[in-house]
Coordinates of C-alpha atoms and ligand atoms in Angstrom, one line a residue:
X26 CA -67.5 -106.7 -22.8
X27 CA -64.5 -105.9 -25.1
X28 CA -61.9 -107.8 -23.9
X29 CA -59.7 -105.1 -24.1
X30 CA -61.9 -102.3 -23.2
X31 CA -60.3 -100.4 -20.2
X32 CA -61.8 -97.0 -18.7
X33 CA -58.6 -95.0 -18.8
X34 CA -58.7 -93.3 -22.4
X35 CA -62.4 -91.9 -21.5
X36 CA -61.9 -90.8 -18.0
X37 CA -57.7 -90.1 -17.2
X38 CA -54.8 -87.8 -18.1
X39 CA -51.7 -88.7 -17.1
X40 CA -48.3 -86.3 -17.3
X41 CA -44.4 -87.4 -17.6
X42 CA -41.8 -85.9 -15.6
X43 CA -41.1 -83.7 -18.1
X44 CA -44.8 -82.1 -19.0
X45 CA -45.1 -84.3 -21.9
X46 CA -49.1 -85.7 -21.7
X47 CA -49.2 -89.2 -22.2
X48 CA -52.2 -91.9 -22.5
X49 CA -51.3 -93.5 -19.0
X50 CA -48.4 -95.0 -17.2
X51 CA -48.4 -98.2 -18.2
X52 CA -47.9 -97.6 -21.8
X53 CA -44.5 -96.1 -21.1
X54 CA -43.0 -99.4 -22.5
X55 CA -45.0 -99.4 -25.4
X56 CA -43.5 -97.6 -29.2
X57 CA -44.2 -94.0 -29.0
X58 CA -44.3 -94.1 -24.9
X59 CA -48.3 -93.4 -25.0
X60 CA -47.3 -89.7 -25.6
X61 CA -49.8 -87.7 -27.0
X62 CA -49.1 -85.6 -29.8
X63 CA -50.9 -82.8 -31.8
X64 CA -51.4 -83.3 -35.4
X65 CA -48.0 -81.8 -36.5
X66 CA -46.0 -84.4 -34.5
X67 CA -44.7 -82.6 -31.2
X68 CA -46.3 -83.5 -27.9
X69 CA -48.8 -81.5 -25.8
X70 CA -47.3 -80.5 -23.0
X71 CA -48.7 -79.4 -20.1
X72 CA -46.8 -76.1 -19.6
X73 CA -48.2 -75.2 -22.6
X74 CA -51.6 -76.2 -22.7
X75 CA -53.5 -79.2 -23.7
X76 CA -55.0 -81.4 -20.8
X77 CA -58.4 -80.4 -22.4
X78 CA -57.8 -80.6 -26.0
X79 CA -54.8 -83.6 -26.1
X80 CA -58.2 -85.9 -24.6
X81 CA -59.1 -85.9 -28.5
X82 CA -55.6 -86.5 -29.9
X83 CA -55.5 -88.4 -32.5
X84 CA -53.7 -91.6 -30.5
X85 CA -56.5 -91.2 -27.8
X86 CA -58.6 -91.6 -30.5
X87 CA -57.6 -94.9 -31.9
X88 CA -56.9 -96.6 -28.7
X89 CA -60.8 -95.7 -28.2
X90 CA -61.7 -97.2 -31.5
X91 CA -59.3 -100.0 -31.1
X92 CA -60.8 -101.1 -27.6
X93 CA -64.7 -100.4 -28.5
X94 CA -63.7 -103.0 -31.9
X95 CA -62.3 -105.3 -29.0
X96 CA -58.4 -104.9 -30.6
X97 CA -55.6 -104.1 -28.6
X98 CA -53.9 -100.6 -28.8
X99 CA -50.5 -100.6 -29.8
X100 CA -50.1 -98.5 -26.9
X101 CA -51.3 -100.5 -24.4
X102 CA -48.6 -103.4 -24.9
X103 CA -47.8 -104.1 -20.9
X104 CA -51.7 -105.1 -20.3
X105 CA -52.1 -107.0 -23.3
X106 CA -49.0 -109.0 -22.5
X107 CA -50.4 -109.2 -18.4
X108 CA -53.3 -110.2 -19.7
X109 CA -52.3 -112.6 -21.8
X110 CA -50.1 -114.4 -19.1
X111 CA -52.6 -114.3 -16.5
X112 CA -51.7 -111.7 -14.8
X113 CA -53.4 -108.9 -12.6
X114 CA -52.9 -106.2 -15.4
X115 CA -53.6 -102.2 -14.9
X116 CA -56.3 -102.6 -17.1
X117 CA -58.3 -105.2 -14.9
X118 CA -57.7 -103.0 -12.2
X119 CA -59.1 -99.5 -13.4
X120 CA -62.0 -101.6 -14.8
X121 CA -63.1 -102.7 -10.9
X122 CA -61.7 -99.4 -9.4
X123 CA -64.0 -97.3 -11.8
X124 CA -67.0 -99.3 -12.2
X125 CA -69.5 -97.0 -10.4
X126 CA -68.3 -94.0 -12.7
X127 CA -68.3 -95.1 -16.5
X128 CA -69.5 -98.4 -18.2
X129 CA -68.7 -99.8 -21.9
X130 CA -71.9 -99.1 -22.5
X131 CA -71.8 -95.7 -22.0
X132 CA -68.7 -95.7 -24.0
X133 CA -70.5 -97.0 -26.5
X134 CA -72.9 -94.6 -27.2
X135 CA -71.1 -91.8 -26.8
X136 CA -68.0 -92.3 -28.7
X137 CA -67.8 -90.6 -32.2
X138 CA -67.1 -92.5 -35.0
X139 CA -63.7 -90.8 -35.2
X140 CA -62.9 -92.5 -31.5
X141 CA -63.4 -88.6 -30.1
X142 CA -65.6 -87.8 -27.4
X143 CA -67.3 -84.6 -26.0
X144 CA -65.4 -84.1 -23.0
X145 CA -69.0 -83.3 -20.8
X146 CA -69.9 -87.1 -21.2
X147 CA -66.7 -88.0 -20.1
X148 CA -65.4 -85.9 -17.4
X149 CA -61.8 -86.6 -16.1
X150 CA -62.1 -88.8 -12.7
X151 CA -57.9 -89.7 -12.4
X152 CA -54.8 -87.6 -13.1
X153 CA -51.1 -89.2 -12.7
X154 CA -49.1 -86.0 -12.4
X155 CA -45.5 -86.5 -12.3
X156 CA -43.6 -83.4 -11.4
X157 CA -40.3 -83.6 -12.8
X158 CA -37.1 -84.6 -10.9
X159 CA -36.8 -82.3 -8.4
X160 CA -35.4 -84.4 -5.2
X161 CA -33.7 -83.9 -2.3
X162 CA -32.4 -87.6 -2.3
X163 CA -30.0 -89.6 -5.0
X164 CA -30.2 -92.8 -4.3
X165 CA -28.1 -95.4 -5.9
X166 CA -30.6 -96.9 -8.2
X167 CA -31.9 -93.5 -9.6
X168 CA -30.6 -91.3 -12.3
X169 CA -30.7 -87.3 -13.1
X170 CA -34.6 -88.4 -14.8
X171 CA -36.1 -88.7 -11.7
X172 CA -33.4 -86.6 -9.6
X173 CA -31.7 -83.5 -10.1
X174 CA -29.7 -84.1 -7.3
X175 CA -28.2 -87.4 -9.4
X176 CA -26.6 -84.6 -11.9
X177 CA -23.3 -83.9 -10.3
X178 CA -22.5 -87.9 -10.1
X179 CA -23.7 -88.6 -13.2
X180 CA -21.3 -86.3 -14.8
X181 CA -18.7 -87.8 -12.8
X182 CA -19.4 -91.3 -13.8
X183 CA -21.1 -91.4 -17.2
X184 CA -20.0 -88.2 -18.4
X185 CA -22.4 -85.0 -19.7
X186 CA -25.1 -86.9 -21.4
X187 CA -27.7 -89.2 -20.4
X188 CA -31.0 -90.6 -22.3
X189 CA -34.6 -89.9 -22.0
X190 CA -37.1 -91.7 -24.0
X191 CA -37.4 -88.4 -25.9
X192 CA -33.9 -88.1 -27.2
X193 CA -30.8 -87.3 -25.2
X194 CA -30.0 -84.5 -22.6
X195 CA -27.0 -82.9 -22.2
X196 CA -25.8 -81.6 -18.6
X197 CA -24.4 -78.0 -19.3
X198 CA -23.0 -75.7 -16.4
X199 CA -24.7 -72.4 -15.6
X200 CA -22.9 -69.0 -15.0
X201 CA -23.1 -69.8 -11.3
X202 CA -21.8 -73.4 -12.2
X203 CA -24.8 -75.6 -11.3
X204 CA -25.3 -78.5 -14.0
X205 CA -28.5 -77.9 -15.7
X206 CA -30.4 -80.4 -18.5
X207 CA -30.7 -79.4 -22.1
X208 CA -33.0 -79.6 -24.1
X209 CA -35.7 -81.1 -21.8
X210 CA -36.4 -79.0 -18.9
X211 CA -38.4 -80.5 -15.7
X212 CA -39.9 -77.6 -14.3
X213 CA -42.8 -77.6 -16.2
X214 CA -44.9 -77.2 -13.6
X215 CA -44.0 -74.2 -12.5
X216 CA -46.0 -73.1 -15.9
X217 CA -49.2 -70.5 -14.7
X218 CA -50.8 -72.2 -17.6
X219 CA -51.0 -75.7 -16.5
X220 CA -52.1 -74.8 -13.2
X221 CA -55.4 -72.9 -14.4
X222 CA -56.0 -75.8 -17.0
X223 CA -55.6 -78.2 -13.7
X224 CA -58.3 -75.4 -11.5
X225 CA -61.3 -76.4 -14.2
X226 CA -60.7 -79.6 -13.7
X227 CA -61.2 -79.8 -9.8
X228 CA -65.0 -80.0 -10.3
X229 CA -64.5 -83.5 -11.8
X230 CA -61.3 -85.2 -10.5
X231 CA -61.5 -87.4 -7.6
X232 CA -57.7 -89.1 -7.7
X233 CA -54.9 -87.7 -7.8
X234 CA -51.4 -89.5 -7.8
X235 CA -48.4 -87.4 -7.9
X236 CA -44.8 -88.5 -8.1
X237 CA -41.6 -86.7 -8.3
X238 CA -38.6 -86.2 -7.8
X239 CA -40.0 -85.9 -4.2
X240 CA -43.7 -84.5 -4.6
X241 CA -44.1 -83.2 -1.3
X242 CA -41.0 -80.5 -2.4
X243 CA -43.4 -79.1 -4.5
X244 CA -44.6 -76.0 -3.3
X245 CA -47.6 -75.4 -6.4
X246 CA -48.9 -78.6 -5.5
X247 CA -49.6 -77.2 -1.6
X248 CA -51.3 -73.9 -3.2
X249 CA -53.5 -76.2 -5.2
X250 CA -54.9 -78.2 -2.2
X251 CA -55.4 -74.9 -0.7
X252 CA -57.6 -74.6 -3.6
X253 CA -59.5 -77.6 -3.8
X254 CA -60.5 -77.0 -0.1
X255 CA -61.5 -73.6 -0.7
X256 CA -63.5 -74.5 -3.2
X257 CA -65.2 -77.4 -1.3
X258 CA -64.1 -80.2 -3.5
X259 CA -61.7 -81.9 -1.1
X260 CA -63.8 -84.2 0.9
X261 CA -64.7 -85.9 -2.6
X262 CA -61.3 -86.8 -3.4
X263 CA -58.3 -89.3 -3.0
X264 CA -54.8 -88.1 -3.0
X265 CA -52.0 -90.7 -3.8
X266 CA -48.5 -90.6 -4.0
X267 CA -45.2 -92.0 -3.2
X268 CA -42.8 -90.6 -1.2
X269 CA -39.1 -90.9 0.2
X270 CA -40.8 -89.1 3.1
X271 CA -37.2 -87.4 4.2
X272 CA -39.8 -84.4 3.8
X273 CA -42.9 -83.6 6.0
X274 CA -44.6 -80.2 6.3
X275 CA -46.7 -79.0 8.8
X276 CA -48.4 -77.4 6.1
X277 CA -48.9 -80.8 4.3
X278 CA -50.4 -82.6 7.5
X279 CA -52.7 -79.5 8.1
X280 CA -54.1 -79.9 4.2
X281 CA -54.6 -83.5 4.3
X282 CA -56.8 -84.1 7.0
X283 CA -59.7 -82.0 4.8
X284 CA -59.6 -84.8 2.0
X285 CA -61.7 -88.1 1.6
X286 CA -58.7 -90.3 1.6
X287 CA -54.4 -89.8 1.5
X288 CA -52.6 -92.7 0.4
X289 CA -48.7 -92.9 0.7
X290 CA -46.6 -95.9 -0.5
X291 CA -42.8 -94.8 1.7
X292 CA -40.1 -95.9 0.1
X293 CA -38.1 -97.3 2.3
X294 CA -35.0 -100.0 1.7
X295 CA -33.5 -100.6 4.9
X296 CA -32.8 -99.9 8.4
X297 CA -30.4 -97.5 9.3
X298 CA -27.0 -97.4 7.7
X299 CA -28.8 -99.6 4.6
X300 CA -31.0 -97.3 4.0
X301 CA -28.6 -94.2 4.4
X302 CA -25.9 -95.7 1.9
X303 CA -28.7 -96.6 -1.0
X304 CA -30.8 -93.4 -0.4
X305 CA -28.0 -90.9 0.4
X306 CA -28.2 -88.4 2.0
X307 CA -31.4 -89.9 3.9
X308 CA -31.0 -89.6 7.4
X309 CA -32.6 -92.4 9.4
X310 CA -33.4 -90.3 12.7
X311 CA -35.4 -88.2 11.0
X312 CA -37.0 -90.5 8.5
X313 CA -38.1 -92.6 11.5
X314 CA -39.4 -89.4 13.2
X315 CA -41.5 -88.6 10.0
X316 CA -43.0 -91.8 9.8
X317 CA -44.7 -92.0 13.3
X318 CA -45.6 -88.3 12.9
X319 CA -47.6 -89.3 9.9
X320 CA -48.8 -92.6 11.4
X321 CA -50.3 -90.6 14.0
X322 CA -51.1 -87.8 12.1
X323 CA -55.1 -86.4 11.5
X324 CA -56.6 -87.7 8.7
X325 CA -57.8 -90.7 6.7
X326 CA -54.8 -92.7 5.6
X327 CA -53.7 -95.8 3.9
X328 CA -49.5 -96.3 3.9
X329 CA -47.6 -98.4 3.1
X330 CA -43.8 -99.3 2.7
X331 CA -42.5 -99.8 -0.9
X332 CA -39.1 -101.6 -0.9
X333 CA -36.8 -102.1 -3.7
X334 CA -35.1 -105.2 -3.6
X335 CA -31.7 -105.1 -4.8
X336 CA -28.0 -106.6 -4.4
X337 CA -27.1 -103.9 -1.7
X338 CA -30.0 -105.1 0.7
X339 CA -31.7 -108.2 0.0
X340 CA -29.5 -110.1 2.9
X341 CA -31.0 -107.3 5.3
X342 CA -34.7 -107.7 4.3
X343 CA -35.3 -109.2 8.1
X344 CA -33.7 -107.0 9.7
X345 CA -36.4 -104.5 7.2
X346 CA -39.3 -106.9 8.5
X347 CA -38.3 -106.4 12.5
X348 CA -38.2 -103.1 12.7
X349 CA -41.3 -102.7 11.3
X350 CA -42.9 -105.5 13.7
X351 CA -41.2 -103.9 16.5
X352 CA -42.4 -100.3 15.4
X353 CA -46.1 -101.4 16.0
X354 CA -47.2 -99.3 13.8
X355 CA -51.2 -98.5 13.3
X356 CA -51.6 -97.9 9.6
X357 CA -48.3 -99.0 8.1
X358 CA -49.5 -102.5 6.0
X359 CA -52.2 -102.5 8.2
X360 CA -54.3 -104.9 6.2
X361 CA -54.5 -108.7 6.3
X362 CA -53.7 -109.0 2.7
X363 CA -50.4 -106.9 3.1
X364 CA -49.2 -106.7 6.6
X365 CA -45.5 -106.3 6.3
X366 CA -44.5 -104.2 3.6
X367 CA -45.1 -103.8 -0.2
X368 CA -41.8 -104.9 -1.8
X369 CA -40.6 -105.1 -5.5
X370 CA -37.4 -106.2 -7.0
X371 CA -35.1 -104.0 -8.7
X372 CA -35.0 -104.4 -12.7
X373 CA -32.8 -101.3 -13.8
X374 CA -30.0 -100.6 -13.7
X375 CA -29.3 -104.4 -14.1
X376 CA -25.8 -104.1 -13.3
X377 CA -28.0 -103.7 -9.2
X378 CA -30.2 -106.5 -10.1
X379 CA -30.1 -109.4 -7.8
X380 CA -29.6 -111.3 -10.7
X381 CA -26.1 -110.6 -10.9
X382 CA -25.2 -112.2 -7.5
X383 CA -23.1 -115.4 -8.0
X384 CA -24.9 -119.0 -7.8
X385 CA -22.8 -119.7 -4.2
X386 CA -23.9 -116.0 -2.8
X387 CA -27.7 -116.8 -3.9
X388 CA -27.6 -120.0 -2.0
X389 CA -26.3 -118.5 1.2
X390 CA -28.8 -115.2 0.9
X391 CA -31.7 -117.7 0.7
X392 CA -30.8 -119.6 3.7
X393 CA -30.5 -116.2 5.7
X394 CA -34.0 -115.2 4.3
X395 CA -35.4 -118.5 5.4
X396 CA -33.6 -118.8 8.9
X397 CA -35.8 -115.5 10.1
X398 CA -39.2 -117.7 9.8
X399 CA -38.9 -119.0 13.0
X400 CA -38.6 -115.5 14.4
X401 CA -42.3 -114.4 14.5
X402 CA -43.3 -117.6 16.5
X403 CA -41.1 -116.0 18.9
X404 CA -42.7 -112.8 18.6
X405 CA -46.3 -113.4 19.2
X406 CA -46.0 -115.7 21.7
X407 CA -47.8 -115.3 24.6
X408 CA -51.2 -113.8 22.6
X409 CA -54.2 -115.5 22.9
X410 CA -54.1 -115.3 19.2
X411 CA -50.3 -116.2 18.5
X412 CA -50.8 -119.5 16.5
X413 CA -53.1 -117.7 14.1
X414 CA -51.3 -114.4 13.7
X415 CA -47.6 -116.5 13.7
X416 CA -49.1 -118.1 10.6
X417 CA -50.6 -115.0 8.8
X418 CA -47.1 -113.1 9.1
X419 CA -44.9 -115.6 8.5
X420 CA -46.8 -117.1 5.6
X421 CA -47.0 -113.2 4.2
X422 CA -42.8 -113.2 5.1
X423 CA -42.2 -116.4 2.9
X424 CA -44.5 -115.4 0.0
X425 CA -42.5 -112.1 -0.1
X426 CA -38.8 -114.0 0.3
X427 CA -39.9 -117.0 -2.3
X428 CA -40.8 -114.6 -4.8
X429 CA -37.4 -112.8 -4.6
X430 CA -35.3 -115.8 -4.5
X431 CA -37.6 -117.2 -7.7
X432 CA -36.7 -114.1 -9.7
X433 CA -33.0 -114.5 -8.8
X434 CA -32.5 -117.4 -9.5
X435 CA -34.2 -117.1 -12.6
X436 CA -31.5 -116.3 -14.7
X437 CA -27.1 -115.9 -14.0
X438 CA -26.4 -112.2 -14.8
X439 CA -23.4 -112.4 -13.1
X440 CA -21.4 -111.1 -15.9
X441 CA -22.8 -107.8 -14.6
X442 CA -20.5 -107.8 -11.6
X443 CA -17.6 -105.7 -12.7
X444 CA -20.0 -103.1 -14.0
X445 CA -21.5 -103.0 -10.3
X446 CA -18.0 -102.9 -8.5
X447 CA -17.2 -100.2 -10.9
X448 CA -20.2 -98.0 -10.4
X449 CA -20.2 -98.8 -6.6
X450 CA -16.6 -98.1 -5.8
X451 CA -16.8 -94.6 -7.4
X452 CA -19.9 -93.8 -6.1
X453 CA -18.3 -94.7 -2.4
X454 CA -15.1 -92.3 -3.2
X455 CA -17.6 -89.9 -4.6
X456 CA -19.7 -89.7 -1.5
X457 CA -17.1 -90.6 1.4
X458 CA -19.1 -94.0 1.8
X459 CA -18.1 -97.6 1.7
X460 CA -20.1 -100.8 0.8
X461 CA -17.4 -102.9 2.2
X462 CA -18.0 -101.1 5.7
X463 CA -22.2 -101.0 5.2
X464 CA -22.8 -104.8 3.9
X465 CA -19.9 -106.7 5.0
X466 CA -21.3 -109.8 4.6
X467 CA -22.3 -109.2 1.3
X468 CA -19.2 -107.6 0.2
X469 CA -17.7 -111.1 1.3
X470 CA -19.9 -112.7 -1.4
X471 CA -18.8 -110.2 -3.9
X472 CA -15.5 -109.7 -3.4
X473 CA -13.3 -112.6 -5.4
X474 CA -14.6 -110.3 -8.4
X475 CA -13.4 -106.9 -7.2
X476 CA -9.6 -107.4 -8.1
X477 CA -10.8 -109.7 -11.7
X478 CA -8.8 -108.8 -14.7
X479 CA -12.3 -107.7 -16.4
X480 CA -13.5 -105.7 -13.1
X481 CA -10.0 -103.4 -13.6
X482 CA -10.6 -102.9 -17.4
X483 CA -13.6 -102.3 -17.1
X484 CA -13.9 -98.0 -18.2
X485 CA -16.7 -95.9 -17.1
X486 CA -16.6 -92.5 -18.9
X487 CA -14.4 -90.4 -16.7
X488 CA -12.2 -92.2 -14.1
X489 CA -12.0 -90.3 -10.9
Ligands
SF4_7 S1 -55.1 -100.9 -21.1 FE1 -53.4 -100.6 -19.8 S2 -51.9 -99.4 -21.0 FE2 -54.0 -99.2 -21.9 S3 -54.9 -97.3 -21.0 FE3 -55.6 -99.1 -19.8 S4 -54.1 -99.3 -18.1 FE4 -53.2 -97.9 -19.7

């Protein structure tokens, strides 16, 4: 096999927040962003049209060629450079996850010499469907790309601009004063157009991640299940997405018991007050509530807790861990592999980056990670099978907690701290909230810098 072969360009569409169609996800970081263009230059979009023609766009086409001749796509950086370090790359994983429904082979023979294909050989089997920032959530970390509830704050902060890989947006004020974005719009989806190109393709699809914004706002996407139940093609298909999970329809639960499979990774980055204060205006009653409604809910599903690992709540990652013990959850990281929850560190903005904590606060954090191992000896004692499952969980707990403190202490950003005291202190005004009151013990770590000569002088756009 090519050794850069992947099953993606043949079998996958994939769509940006803001309707642009791109190649997939993972070429995001790539030149050009993977984003499919026709011939004059501007991208298909999917308001307008295109799933079905942009599959023979002329970068699809290469990146065929290119992997069939066993080169890498420029588009495809992030594997190549997975790859090449030994990593577990997208592409490895598409090629196992698909195997049953296309080979090279196959590929092989029915690729054109141009790198186009007839799209009956190949029909599509996975759509990524991002649907714009919509989102009832602005958490600390996100932006007005992925939230249009970020667009007041951002104005406040940063001022009426912000960048998307497109080009910039400007935040303009409506005759009724609401901040809108100019000139990329996120509502694409609300385009009668894109949803009929999407109805031909039920026949053939049988994954379908979405992501917001929140995707379970999103009323079309209900409508559509509606559709692909109606038409009998549910019970074929796997619906993915990730989810702050603030929001839970009735109307979603009743859907989602008709399909093959439902995963949902729930972001969640704290207990509590934590997870309030970096996903305002979460409310932790409720979330809770929603998360044993859908652990009990009808259906097949696989969930899972995605965690964000940052400066605001890596000392509280144990407190994370026991409440989700305690919850006894049934299919929360229910697997052996994964059995507490699926965490990832923070890389942007870097000024939240757990890089930027100070050698002396890194040393203390890891010795507060650490002093929790003992706790799950504690907590399965009295099983029959306590000694095994003590060391399954608290081997899983220190793989999680090594990686993190590896990647901190990786590098000294700490240069980054007045930009975070800056950002953080007017975000607190802005929302009546106060980190100082929420992490006190990491506020202690952090708080020599807040009255530093380079802290005060530091300037954000508009000072509140
Ligand atoms: S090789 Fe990687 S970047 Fe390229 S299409 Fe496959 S998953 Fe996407």
């Amino acid at each position: 096999m090519s050794k850069t072969w992947c099953p993606l360009p043949w079998m996958s569409q994939a769509i940006r927040s803001n309707g642009d169609i791109r190649l997939c996800c993972q070429a995001n970081t790539a030149p050009g962003r993977g984003i499919l263009q026709h011939d004059d230059g501007t991208p298909f979009n999917a308001a307008n049209g295109g799933l079905i023609d942009s599959r023979n766009s002329q970068l699809m086409r290469q990146t065929r060629l290119d992997m069939l001749a066993g080169r890498w796509p420029a588009a495809c950086l992030r594997c190549q450079r997975e790859d090449e370090a030994g990593l577990i790359s997208r592409r490895s994983y598409e090629i196992t996850n698909w195997e049953e429904h296309i080979s090279v082979a196959h590929t092989q023979q029915k690729t054109l010499a141009d790198g186009s294909i007839n799209p009956e050989d190949f029909p599509v089997r996975t759509m990524d469907i991002r649907f714009g920032n919509k989102c009832n959530l602005k958490c600390r970390m996100c932006s007005p790309m992925d939230s249009n509830s970020w667009y007041e704050d951002h104005y406040a902060l940063f001022g009426a601009t912000y960048q998307e890989p497109s080009g910039e947006v400007r935040l303009e004020r409506n005759s009724q004063g609401r901040l809108e974005t100019t000139p990329i719009k996120y509502d694409w989806y609300e385009s009668p157009t894109f949803w009929t190109e999407l109805d031909q393709l039920i026949p053939q699809v049988k994954h379908i991640q979405t992501v917001g914004g929140e995707p379970f706002l999103i009323d079309q996407y209900y409508d559509f299940l509606e559709r692909m139940i109606e038409r009998g093609y549910a019970e074929e298909t796997t619906l993915e997405s990730n989810s702050n999970l603030t929001v839970l329809p009735e109307r979603a639960l009743t859907l989602w018991r008709h399909f093959k499979k439902i995963r949902i990774g729930a972001s969640i980055d704290g207990t509590g007050k934590v997870n309030d204060y970096i996903r305002h205006p979460s409310k932790w009653q409720l979330l809770e509530k929603n998360l044993h409604r859908l652990d009990k809910a009808e259906g097949q599903f696989d969930l899972w807790f995605t965690t964000t690992i940052q400066v605001a709540n890596i000392y509280h990652f144990p407190e994370l861990i026991r409440w989700k013990m305690e919850s006894h959850f049934q299919r929360f990281n229910n697997r052996r592999e994964r059995p507490l929850v699926t965490p990832h560190v923070l890389h942007r903005p870097t000024y939240f980056n757990i890089r930027i904590l100070p050698p002396e606060a890194k040393s203390k954090i890891a010795a507060q990670l650490y002093s929790f191992i003992p706790w799950f000896e504690g907590f399965f004692s009295g099983r029959p099978d306590a000694t095994a499952m003590t060391a399954l969980y608290s081997t899983n707990y220190k793989e999680l907690v090594d990686s993190f403190i590896k990647y901190m202490g990786q590098e000294d950003w700490s240069h980054e701290i007045p930009k975070f005291w800056a950002v953080t202190q007017q975000l607190d005004r802005l929302r009546g909230e106060s980190f100082a009151d929420t992490f006190p013990e990491v506020f202690k770590m952090l708080e020599p810098y807040l009255s530093s000569a380079e802290t005060k002088k530091y300037t954000i756009v508009k000072t509140l």
